[in-house]
Coordinates of C-alpha atoms and ligand atoms in Angstrom, one line a residue:
M12 CA 119.3 196.6 84.1
K13 CA 118.5 195.0 80.8
R14 CA 121.0 192.9 78.6
V15 CA 122.0 193.1 75.0
F16 CA 124.1 190.3 73.0
I17 CA 125.6 191.5 70.0
H18 CA 126.5 189.0 67.3
T19 CA 129.3 190.5 65.0
F20 CA 130.0 189.2 61.4
G21 CA 132.5 190.3 59.1
C22 CA 135.1 193.0 59.1
Q23 CA 136.7 195.3 61.3
M24 CA 134.2 198.2 60.4
N25 CA 131.6 196.0 61.8
V26 CA 133.5 195.1 65.0
N27 CA 133.9 198.9 65.4
D28 CA 130.1 199.7 64.5
T29 CA 129.5 196.9 67.1
M30 CA 131.5 199.0 69.9
R31 CA 129.5 202.1 68.7
M32 CA 126.3 200.2 69.2
S33 CA 127.0 198.8 72.6
E34 CA 128.0 202.7 73.7
A35 CA 124.8 204.1 72.3
L36 CA 123.0 201.3 74.1
G37 CA 124.7 202.1 77.6
S38 CA 122.8 205.5 77.4
M39 CA 119.7 203.5 77.6
A40 CA 120.9 201.4 80.4
Y41 CA 121.7 197.9 78.3
T42 CA 124.7 196.1 79.7
P43 CA 126.6 193.6 77.1
T44 CA 126.1 190.1 77.9
P45 CA 128.4 187.5 76.3
T46 CA 125.4 185.0 75.4
A47 CA 122.1 185.2 73.8
D48 CA 120.5 182.7 76.4
N49 CA 120.0 185.8 78.8
A50 CA 119.6 188.7 76.7
D51 CA 116.5 191.2 76.6
L52 CA 118.0 192.5 73.2
I53 CA 119.7 190.6 70.5
I54 CA 121.3 192.6 67.6
L55 CA 122.9 190.6 64.5
N56 CA 125.5 193.2 63.0
T57 CA 125.5 191.5 59.5
C58 CA 127.9 191.1 56.5
S59 CA 127.0 190.5 53.1
I60 CA 130.6 190.6 51.4
R61 CA 130.2 187.0 50.5
E62 CA 127.2 184.5 50.1
K63 CA 128.7 182.6 53.4
A64 CA 128.4 185.4 55.6
E65 CA 124.6 186.0 54.7
D66 CA 123.9 182.2 55.2
K67 CA 125.5 182.1 58.7
M68 CA 123.4 185.3 59.6
L69 CA 120.0 183.4 58.5
S70 CA 121.1 180.4 60.7
A71 CA 122.0 182.4 63.6
L72 CA 118.6 184.0 63.4
G73 CA 116.8 180.9 63.7
R74 CA 118.7 180.0 66.8
Y75 CA 117.7 183.3 68.6
R76 CA 114.1 182.7 67.7
Q77 CA 113.9 180.3 70.7
V78 CA 115.2 183.0 73.0
K79 CA 112.5 185.3 71.8
L80 CA 109.8 182.9 72.3
Q81 CA 111.1 182.1 75.9
R82 CA 112.2 185.5 76.9
G83 CA 110.4 188.1 74.9
A84 CA 113.6 189.2 73.7
L85 CA 113.5 192.0 70.7
I86 CA 115.6 190.9 67.9
G87 CA 117.4 193.6 65.5
V88 CA 119.4 193.1 62.1
G89 CA 121.9 195.7 61.5
G90 CA 124.8 196.1 59.3
C91 CA 125.3 195.4 55.6
V92 CA 122.7 192.7 54.9
A93 CA 120.1 194.9 56.6
Q94 CA 121.1 197.7 54.4
Q95 CA 120.5 195.8 51.2
E96 CA 117.9 193.3 52.0
K97 CA 115.6 194.8 54.5
N98 CA 112.3 194.0 52.7
R99 CA 113.5 190.2 52.4
I100 CA 114.4 190.0 56.1
L101 CA 111.2 191.5 57.0
E102 CA 109.2 189.3 54.8
R103 CA 111.2 186.0 55.3
V104 CA 111.9 186.3 59.3
P105 CA 108.6 187.7 60.9
Y106 CA 110.2 187.8 64.2
V107 CA 112.8 190.4 63.7
D108 CA 111.4 193.6 65.4
F109 CA 113.8 196.2 63.6
V110 CA 116.2 196.4 60.7
F111 CA 118.7 199.2 60.4
G112 CA 121.5 200.4 58.3
P113 CA 125.3 201.4 59.2
D114 CA 124.2 204.9 59.2
A115 CA 121.5 204.4 61.6
I116 CA 123.7 203.4 64.8
A117 CA 123.4 206.7 66.6
K118 CA 119.7 206.4 66.2
L119 CA 119.4 202.8 67.9
P120 CA 118.0 204.5 71.3
E121 CA 115.2 206.0 69.5
I122 CA 114.6 202.8 67.1
I123 CA 114.3 200.6 70.3
Q124 CA 112.0 203.0 72.1
R125 CA 109.6 203.2 68.9
V126 CA 109.8 199.2 69.0
D127 CA 109.0 199.0 72.8
A128 CA 106.2 201.7 73.0
D129 CA 104.4 201.2 69.5
R130 CA 105.0 197.5 69.4
V131 CA 105.6 198.2 65.6
R132 CA 108.4 196.8 63.5
V133 CA 110.8 199.6 62.5
V134 CA 112.9 200.1 59.6
E135 CA 115.8 202.8 59.4
T136 CA 118.1 202.4 56.4
A137 CA 118.5 205.9 55.2
W138 CA 121.5 207.1 54.2
V139 CA 123.2 210.3 55.9
D140 CA 124.2 212.8 53.3
S141 CA 128.0 213.1 53.4
E142 CA 128.1 216.8 54.7
R143 CA 126.0 215.9 57.7
Y144 CA 127.4 212.5 58.6
V145 CA 128.8 212.6 62.0
F146 CA 131.2 209.8 62.9
P147 CA 130.5 208.5 66.4
S148 CA 133.4 208.9 68.7
A149 CA 134.4 206.3 70.6
D150 CA 134.4 206.1 74.2
P151 CA 138.0 205.4 75.4
N152 CA 136.7 203.6 78.5
T153 CA 135.7 200.8 76.3
S154 CA 139.2 200.3 75.3
R155 CA 140.8 199.9 78.9
G156 CA 142.9 197.0 79.1
K157 CA 144.0 197.1 75.4
A158 CA 147.2 197.6 74.2
T159 CA 146.1 198.4 70.5
E160 CA 142.7 199.7 69.2
F161 CA 141.2 200.7 65.9
I162 CA 140.1 204.0 64.7
T163 CA 137.6 204.5 62.0
V164 CA 138.9 207.3 59.5
M165 CA 136.2 207.0 56.5
K166 CA 133.4 205.0 55.7
G167 CA 132.0 203.8 52.2
C168 CA 133.8 203.5 49.2
D169 CA 133.5 205.3 45.6
N170 CA 135.2 202.5 43.6
V171 CA 132.8 200.2 41.5
C172 CA 134.9 196.9 41.7
S173 CA 132.7 194.5 39.9
F174 CA 132.3 191.8 42.6
C175 CA 131.8 193.9 45.6
V176 CA 128.5 194.8 47.4
V177 CA 130.3 197.4 49.7
P178 CA 129.4 200.5 47.6
H179 CA 125.6 199.3 47.9
T180 CA 125.7 198.7 51.6
R181 CA 128.2 201.4 52.6
G182 CA 127.2 204.3 50.5
R183 CA 129.7 206.9 49.2
E184 CA 133.0 207.7 50.9
V185 CA 133.1 210.0 53.7
S186 CA 136.2 211.0 55.3
R187 CA 136.3 211.8 59.2
P188 CA 138.1 215.3 59.9
F189 CA 141.6 214.8 60.8
T190 CA 141.3 216.6 64.2
E191 CA 138.8 214.1 65.3
V192 CA 141.1 211.1 64.2
L193 CA 144.1 212.7 65.9
K194 CA 141.7 213.5 69.3
E195 CA 140.7 209.9 69.3
A196 CA 144.1 208.7 69.1
A197 CA 145.2 211.1 72.1
S198 CA 142.1 210.0 74.1
L199 CA 143.0 206.4 73.5
T200 CA 146.6 206.9 74.8
T201 CA 144.9 207.9 78.3
V202 CA 143.7 204.5 79.0
G203 CA 146.8 202.7 77.6
V204 CA 146.5 202.1 74.0
R205 CA 150.0 202.3 72.2
E206 CA 149.2 201.1 68.8
V207 CA 146.2 202.2 66.5
T208 CA 145.2 200.8 63.3
L209 CA 143.5 203.5 60.9
V210 CA 140.4 201.7 59.2
G211 CA 138.1 202.2 56.3
Q212 CA 137.0 200.4 53.0
N213 CA 139.6 202.3 51.3
V214 CA 141.9 204.3 53.4
N215 CA 144.2 205.7 50.7
S216 CA 141.5 208.1 49.2
Y217 CA 140.9 209.6 52.5
L218 CA 139.9 213.2 52.3
G219 CA 139.7 214.5 55.8
G220 CA 141.7 217.9 55.5
I221 CA 145.4 216.3 55.2
S222 CA 146.1 213.4 52.8
F223 CA 146.4 210.0 54.0
A224 CA 149.9 209.9 54.4
Q225 CA 149.8 213.0 56.6
L226 CA 147.2 211.6 58.7
L227 CA 149.5 208.5 59.2
L228 CA 152.6 210.8 60.1
R229 CA 150.6 213.1 62.4
T230 CA 149.0 210.2 64.2
A231 CA 152.5 208.9 64.7
Q232 CA 153.5 212.1 66.4
V233 CA 150.6 211.8 69.0
P234 CA 152.3 211.4 72.4
G235 CA 152.0 207.9 73.8
I236 CA 151.4 206.5 70.4
E237 CA 154.3 204.0 69.5
R238 CA 152.6 202.1 66.6
V239 CA 150.4 203.1 63.7
R240 CA 148.9 200.5 61.1
F241 CA 146.0 201.2 58.8
T242 CA 143.7 199.0 56.4
T243 CA 142.3 198.6 53.8
S244 CA 143.9 200.0 50.6
H245 CA 143.2 200.0 46.8
P246 CA 146.5 199.9 44.9
H247 CA 145.5 202.6 42.6
D248 CA 145.5 205.2 45.4
L249 CA 149.0 204.0 46.8
S250 CA 150.6 207.5 46.5
D251 CA 154.4 208.0 46.4
E252 CA 153.5 210.4 49.5
L253 CA 152.4 207.3 51.4
I254 CA 155.3 205.1 50.5
E255 CA 157.4 208.1 51.6
A256 CA 155.8 208.0 54.6
F257 CA 157.0 204.3 55.1
R258 CA 160.5 205.4 54.6
V259 CA 160.9 208.4 57.2
E260 CA 158.3 207.2 59.9
P261 CA 159.6 204.0 61.9
K262 CA 156.5 204.3 64.1
I263 CA 154.4 203.2 61.0
M264 CA 154.5 199.5 61.2
G265 CA 156.2 197.2 58.4
H266 CA 153.2 195.6 57.2
F267 CA 151.2 196.5 54.2
H268 CA 147.8 195.0 53.2
L269 CA 147.4 195.4 49.4
P270 CA 144.6 193.4 47.9
V271 CA 145.4 192.3 44.3
Q272 CA 142.4 190.1 43.7
S273 CA 143.8 188.4 40.7
G274 CA 146.9 188.0 38.7
S275 CA 145.4 188.2 35.3
N276 CA 145.0 191.5 33.5
E277 CA 141.9 190.2 31.8
V278 CA 140.3 189.1 35.0
L279 CA 141.2 192.6 36.8
K280 CA 139.7 194.2 33.9
R281 CA 136.4 192.6 34.5
M282 CA 136.6 193.2 38.1
R283 CA 137.1 197.2 37.1
R284 CA 140.0 197.2 39.5
T285 CA 141.8 199.9 37.5
Y286 CA 145.3 198.7 37.6
T287 CA 147.3 196.0 35.6
V288 CA 149.6 193.4 37.2
A289 CA 152.7 195.4 36.1
E290 CA 151.4 198.4 37.7
Y291 CA 150.7 196.5 41.1
L292 CA 154.2 195.4 41.0
E293 CA 155.8 198.8 40.0
R294 CA 153.8 200.2 43.2
L295 CA 155.2 197.2 45.3
E296 CA 158.6 197.5 44.2
K297 CA 158.8 201.0 45.1
L298 CA 157.1 200.3 48.5
R299 CA 160.0 197.7 49.2
A300 CA 162.6 200.3 48.2
A301 CA 161.3 202.6 50.9
R302 CA 161.0 199.8 53.6
P303 CA 162.9 196.8 52.4
D304 CA 161.6 194.2 54.9
I305 CA 158.1 195.3 54.5
A306 CA 155.4 192.4 55.0
V307 CA 152.8 192.4 52.3
T308 CA 149.5 190.8 52.4
T309 CA 146.6 190.4 50.1
D310 CA 143.3 189.5 49.0
I311 CA 142.8 187.3 46.1
I312 CA 139.4 186.0 44.5
V313 CA 139.3 182.5 42.7
G314 CA 136.8 181.5 40.2
F315 CA 135.6 185.2 39.1
P316 CA 133.2 184.8 36.3
G317 CA 135.3 183.6 33.1
E318 CA 138.5 183.0 34.8
T319 CA 140.3 180.5 32.8
D320 CA 143.0 177.8 33.8
A321 CA 145.5 180.1 32.3
D322 CA 144.2 183.4 34.3
F323 CA 144.4 181.3 37.3
E324 CA 147.9 180.1 36.8
Q325 CA 148.8 183.8 36.8
T326 CA 147.5 184.4 40.0
F327 CA 149.3 181.4 41.3
E328 CA 152.7 182.6 39.7
L329 CA 151.9 186.4 40.9
T330 CA 151.8 184.7 44.9
E331 CA 154.9 182.9 44.1
Q332 CA 156.7 186.2 42.5
V333 CA 155.7 188.5 45.3
R334 CA 156.0 186.0 48.4
Y335 CA 153.2 187.6 50.2
A336 CA 153.6 187.1 54.2
G337 CA 149.9 186.1 53.9
Q338 CA 146.9 186.4 51.9
F339 CA 143.1 186.0 52.3
S340 CA 141.9 183.9 49.4
F341 CA 138.0 183.6 48.7
V342 CA 136.0 181.7 46.3
Y343 CA 134.0 184.1 44.2
S344 CA 130.2 184.4 45.3
P345 CA 127.8 186.6 43.2
R346 CA 126.3 189.5 45.1
P347 CA 123.0 191.1 44.5
K348 CA 123.2 194.3 42.3
T349 CA 126.9 193.9 41.4
G350 CA 128.1 194.3 38.0
A351 CA 129.8 191.0 38.1
A352 CA 126.5 189.1 39.2
M353 CA 124.8 190.8 36.1
K354 CA 127.3 189.6 33.7
E355 CA 127.8 186.3 35.0
A356 CA 125.9 184.5 32.4
E357 CA 127.7 186.1 29.8
W358 CA 131.4 185.7 31.1
G359 CA 130.7 182.3 32.2
S360 CA 130.4 180.6 35.7
V361 CA 133.4 178.8 37.0
P362 CA 131.9 175.4 38.2
H363 CA 132.2 175.1 42.0
E364 CA 134.4 172.3 42.0
V365 CA 137.0 173.9 39.9
K366 CA 136.8 177.1 42.2
I367 CA 137.3 174.9 45.3
A368 CA 140.5 173.1 43.6
R369 CA 142.0 176.3 42.6
L370 CA 141.5 177.8 46.1
E371 CA 143.3 174.8 47.8
R372 CA 146.3 174.9 45.4
L373 CA 146.8 178.7 46.3
N374 CA 146.1 177.9 49.8
T375 CA 148.9 175.4 49.9
L376 CA 151.3 177.6 48.3
Q377 CA 150.9 180.3 50.2
K378 CA 151.0 178.3 53.6
R379 CA 154.5 177.0 52.0
I380 CA 155.5 180.5 51.3
S381 CA 154.4 181.8 55.0
V382 CA 156.5 178.8 56.4
E383 CA 159.5 179.7 54.9
L384 CA 159.1 183.5 55.6
N385 CA 158.4 183.1 59.2
A386 CA 161.3 180.2 59.6
A387 CA 163.8 183.1 58.6
S388 CA 162.7 184.8 62.0
V389 CA 164.2 181.7 63.7
G390 CA 167.1 182.8 65.8
Q391 CA 166.2 186.5 65.7
T392 CA 165.3 188.8 68.3
V393 CA 162.1 191.1 67.5
E394 CA 160.1 193.6 69.0
V395 CA 156.6 192.6 70.3
L396 CA 153.7 194.9 71.5
V397 CA 152.1 192.8 74.3
E398 CA 148.4 192.1 73.9
G399 CA 147.8 189.6 76.5
S400 CA 148.2 185.9 77.4
S401 CA 148.1 183.5 74.6
K402 CA 145.1 181.9 73.3
T403 CA 146.3 178.5 73.0
D404 CA 148.4 178.4 76.3
A405 CA 147.3 180.8 79.1
S406 CA 150.6 180.7 80.8
R407 CA 152.3 182.2 77.7
R408 CA 152.3 185.9 76.5
F409 CA 151.1 187.0 73.0
G410 CA 151.8 189.9 70.8
R411 CA 152.6 191.0 67.5
T412 CA 155.9 192.1 65.5
S413 CA 156.1 195.1 63.6
H414 CA 155.1 192.9 60.5
N415 CA 152.0 191.8 62.1
R416 CA 153.2 188.5 63.0
T417 CA 151.8 186.7 66.0
V418 CA 154.2 185.7 68.5
N419 CA 153.4 183.5 71.8
F420 CA 156.0 183.5 74.1
D421 CA 157.5 182.6 77.6
G422 CA 157.6 185.6 79.8
D423 CA 156.2 188.1 82.0
A424 CA 155.7 191.5 79.9
P425 CA 152.7 193.3 80.9
I426 CA 149.9 194.3 78.3
G427 CA 151.0 197.4 76.6
A428 CA 154.7 196.9 77.0
L429 CA 157.3 196.6 74.1
A430 CA 159.2 193.3 74.8
L431 CA 162.2 191.8 72.9
V432 CA 161.7 188.2 72.3
H433 CA 164.1 185.5 70.9
I434 CA 162.2 183.4 68.4
E435 CA 162.8 179.6 68.6
H436 CA 160.2 178.2 66.2
A437 CA 157.7 179.1 63.6
S438 CA 154.7 177.9 62.0
A439 CA 152.8 179.4 58.8
S440 CA 150.4 181.4 61.4
A441 CA 152.7 182.3 64.5
L442 CA 156.1 182.6 65.8
G443 CA 157.0 181.2 69.2
G444 CA 159.9 182.2 71.4
K445 CA 161.1 183.6 74.9
Q446 CA 161.2 186.9 76.4
V447 CA 164.8 188.5 76.2
S448 CA 164.0 192.0 78.2
V449 CA 161.1 194.2 78.5
E450 CA 160.7 198.0 78.5
S451 CA 159.5 199.3 82.1
L452 CA 156.2 201.0 81.2
P453 CA 156.6 204.6 81.7
A454 CA 153.0 205.9 82.0
I455 CA 150.0 203.7 82.5
V456 CA 150.1 200.0 83.8
I457 CA 147.3 198.4 82.6
P458 CA 145.5 196.0 84.9
E459 CA 145.0 192.6 83.3
A460 CA 141.5 192.2 84.8
V461 CA 139.7 195.0 83.3
V462 CA 138.5 193.8 79.9
A463 CA 136.6 195.5 77.0
P464 CA 132.7 194.4 76.6
E465 CA 132.1 191.1 75.3
V466 CA 132.0 191.2 71.5
C467 CA 131.1 187.5 69.8
V468 CA 132.7 187.6 66.2
A469 CA 131.6 185.0 63.9
Ligands
5AD19 N1 133.0 187.1 46.3 C1 134.1 186.5 47.1 N2 135.0 187.3 47.6 C2 134.7 188.6 47.8 N3 135.5 189.9 48.2 C3 134.7 191.0 48.1 N4 133.5 190.5 47.3 C4 133.5 189.1 46.9 C5 132.8 188.5 46.4 N5 131.7 188.8 45.7 C6 136.5 189.7 48.8 C7 137.6 190.7 48.3 C8 137.8 191.7 49.3 C9 137.8 190.8 50.5 C10 137.3 191.8 51.8 O1 136.4 190.3 50.4 O2 138.9 189.8 48.0 O3 139.3 192.3 49.3
SF4_20 FE1 134.6 196.6 47.3 FE2 136.7 197.7 45.6 FE3 135.6 199.4 47.4 FE4 137.1 197.6 48.1 S1 137.6 199.0 46.8 S2 135.3 197.9 49.1 S3 136.6 195.9 46.9 S4 134.5 198.2 45.7

């Protein structure tokens, strides 16, 4: 039996792709190993969304070179950097054996056989036409032991946000037929999964036979599914129908990740986001009318080319006004072939120290708001889907609320159970408390010892 180590960088799409790679390699009798040191095959599943992610990938490659020298391990680079930078990788890193794009995962066994048999370097980064693209179906057994799982519902992105590399690395949008999504949800319930998150770069423009709102509602009706989530959404596709789904279906969890990117209309225009701040707020207001307690999170980029102090102040004020439950804020980094990278000289770069100062101010503000919102839960009893033991204290349990808040608590609720937890304390990132009661699990009791294959997420 040979061993494979897959180092995953980046987003949930990549984590999912890693699972599909493991499954494809299982058919070649490769078993996953949690460390590169004893691997016969090392794959880096890369991310190019920001410069930092790419730098991390290059430094990891440097470390794995040693394993190649000592054990003769094969090294492959997959994912977004591979798709966009195949030639540069092959030139700069002579010990990389093969490079493959996100559309070539199903071909992995064939690629490795070619590298092994012919001792040649293989490059496989062709796009598969939308009509011919087949979404790899997940093997439910890899999800045994989990209460919650991700289902890919679409790939690619047809938007042209000027900062974003995704359309260049993941190609055009392709939606997965809704029947396949529902089948996958049903098969996950047979191994004990009770919550699914539907994922894609831009799920609201889903076109898999029914609307995205319908897909959420139908997924919520799958017997055994208690909770449905999704990510990621573009504000201009947030339809009234989707908002209505939040009003009528309590199994759709009360959390919406709605990246705003900036609070300045001028910056949004240069970002090619196709909405104004007022339009964004109008959508949010409607959403909150449908589900008053909904927790909204967002992504923000600071230091976009041409962003003035006044532009940034508007982002700061928007954060204060919306009172996001949380936000991922990033310093802008130019990405190859994107509109903003090509226009940066014309629009004007923001100095690095200014970007960092803005990021720190925004993070401090967000932390204050998150602390305040989480503190409001103290004294309440909340429903938590138990995912396992707490990462910080193994004697405690860990799960998430409908609002996607992390809860660590004293109790004995098994994985997959819905527990009621009395909240006693709160920080910016988590709630803590004591189990009040737990439902008796009707169908499947998931054995604690069974875990999904090891995935190393950077
Ligand atoms: N620089 C900084 N952040 C970026 N993001 C996407 N591209 C860039 C970039 N070039 C951020 C956006 C997006 C999140 C996934 O990553 O905020 O929503
Ligand atoms: Fe990138 Fe914009 Fe598509 Fe999101 S919607 S993946 S930010 S191009």
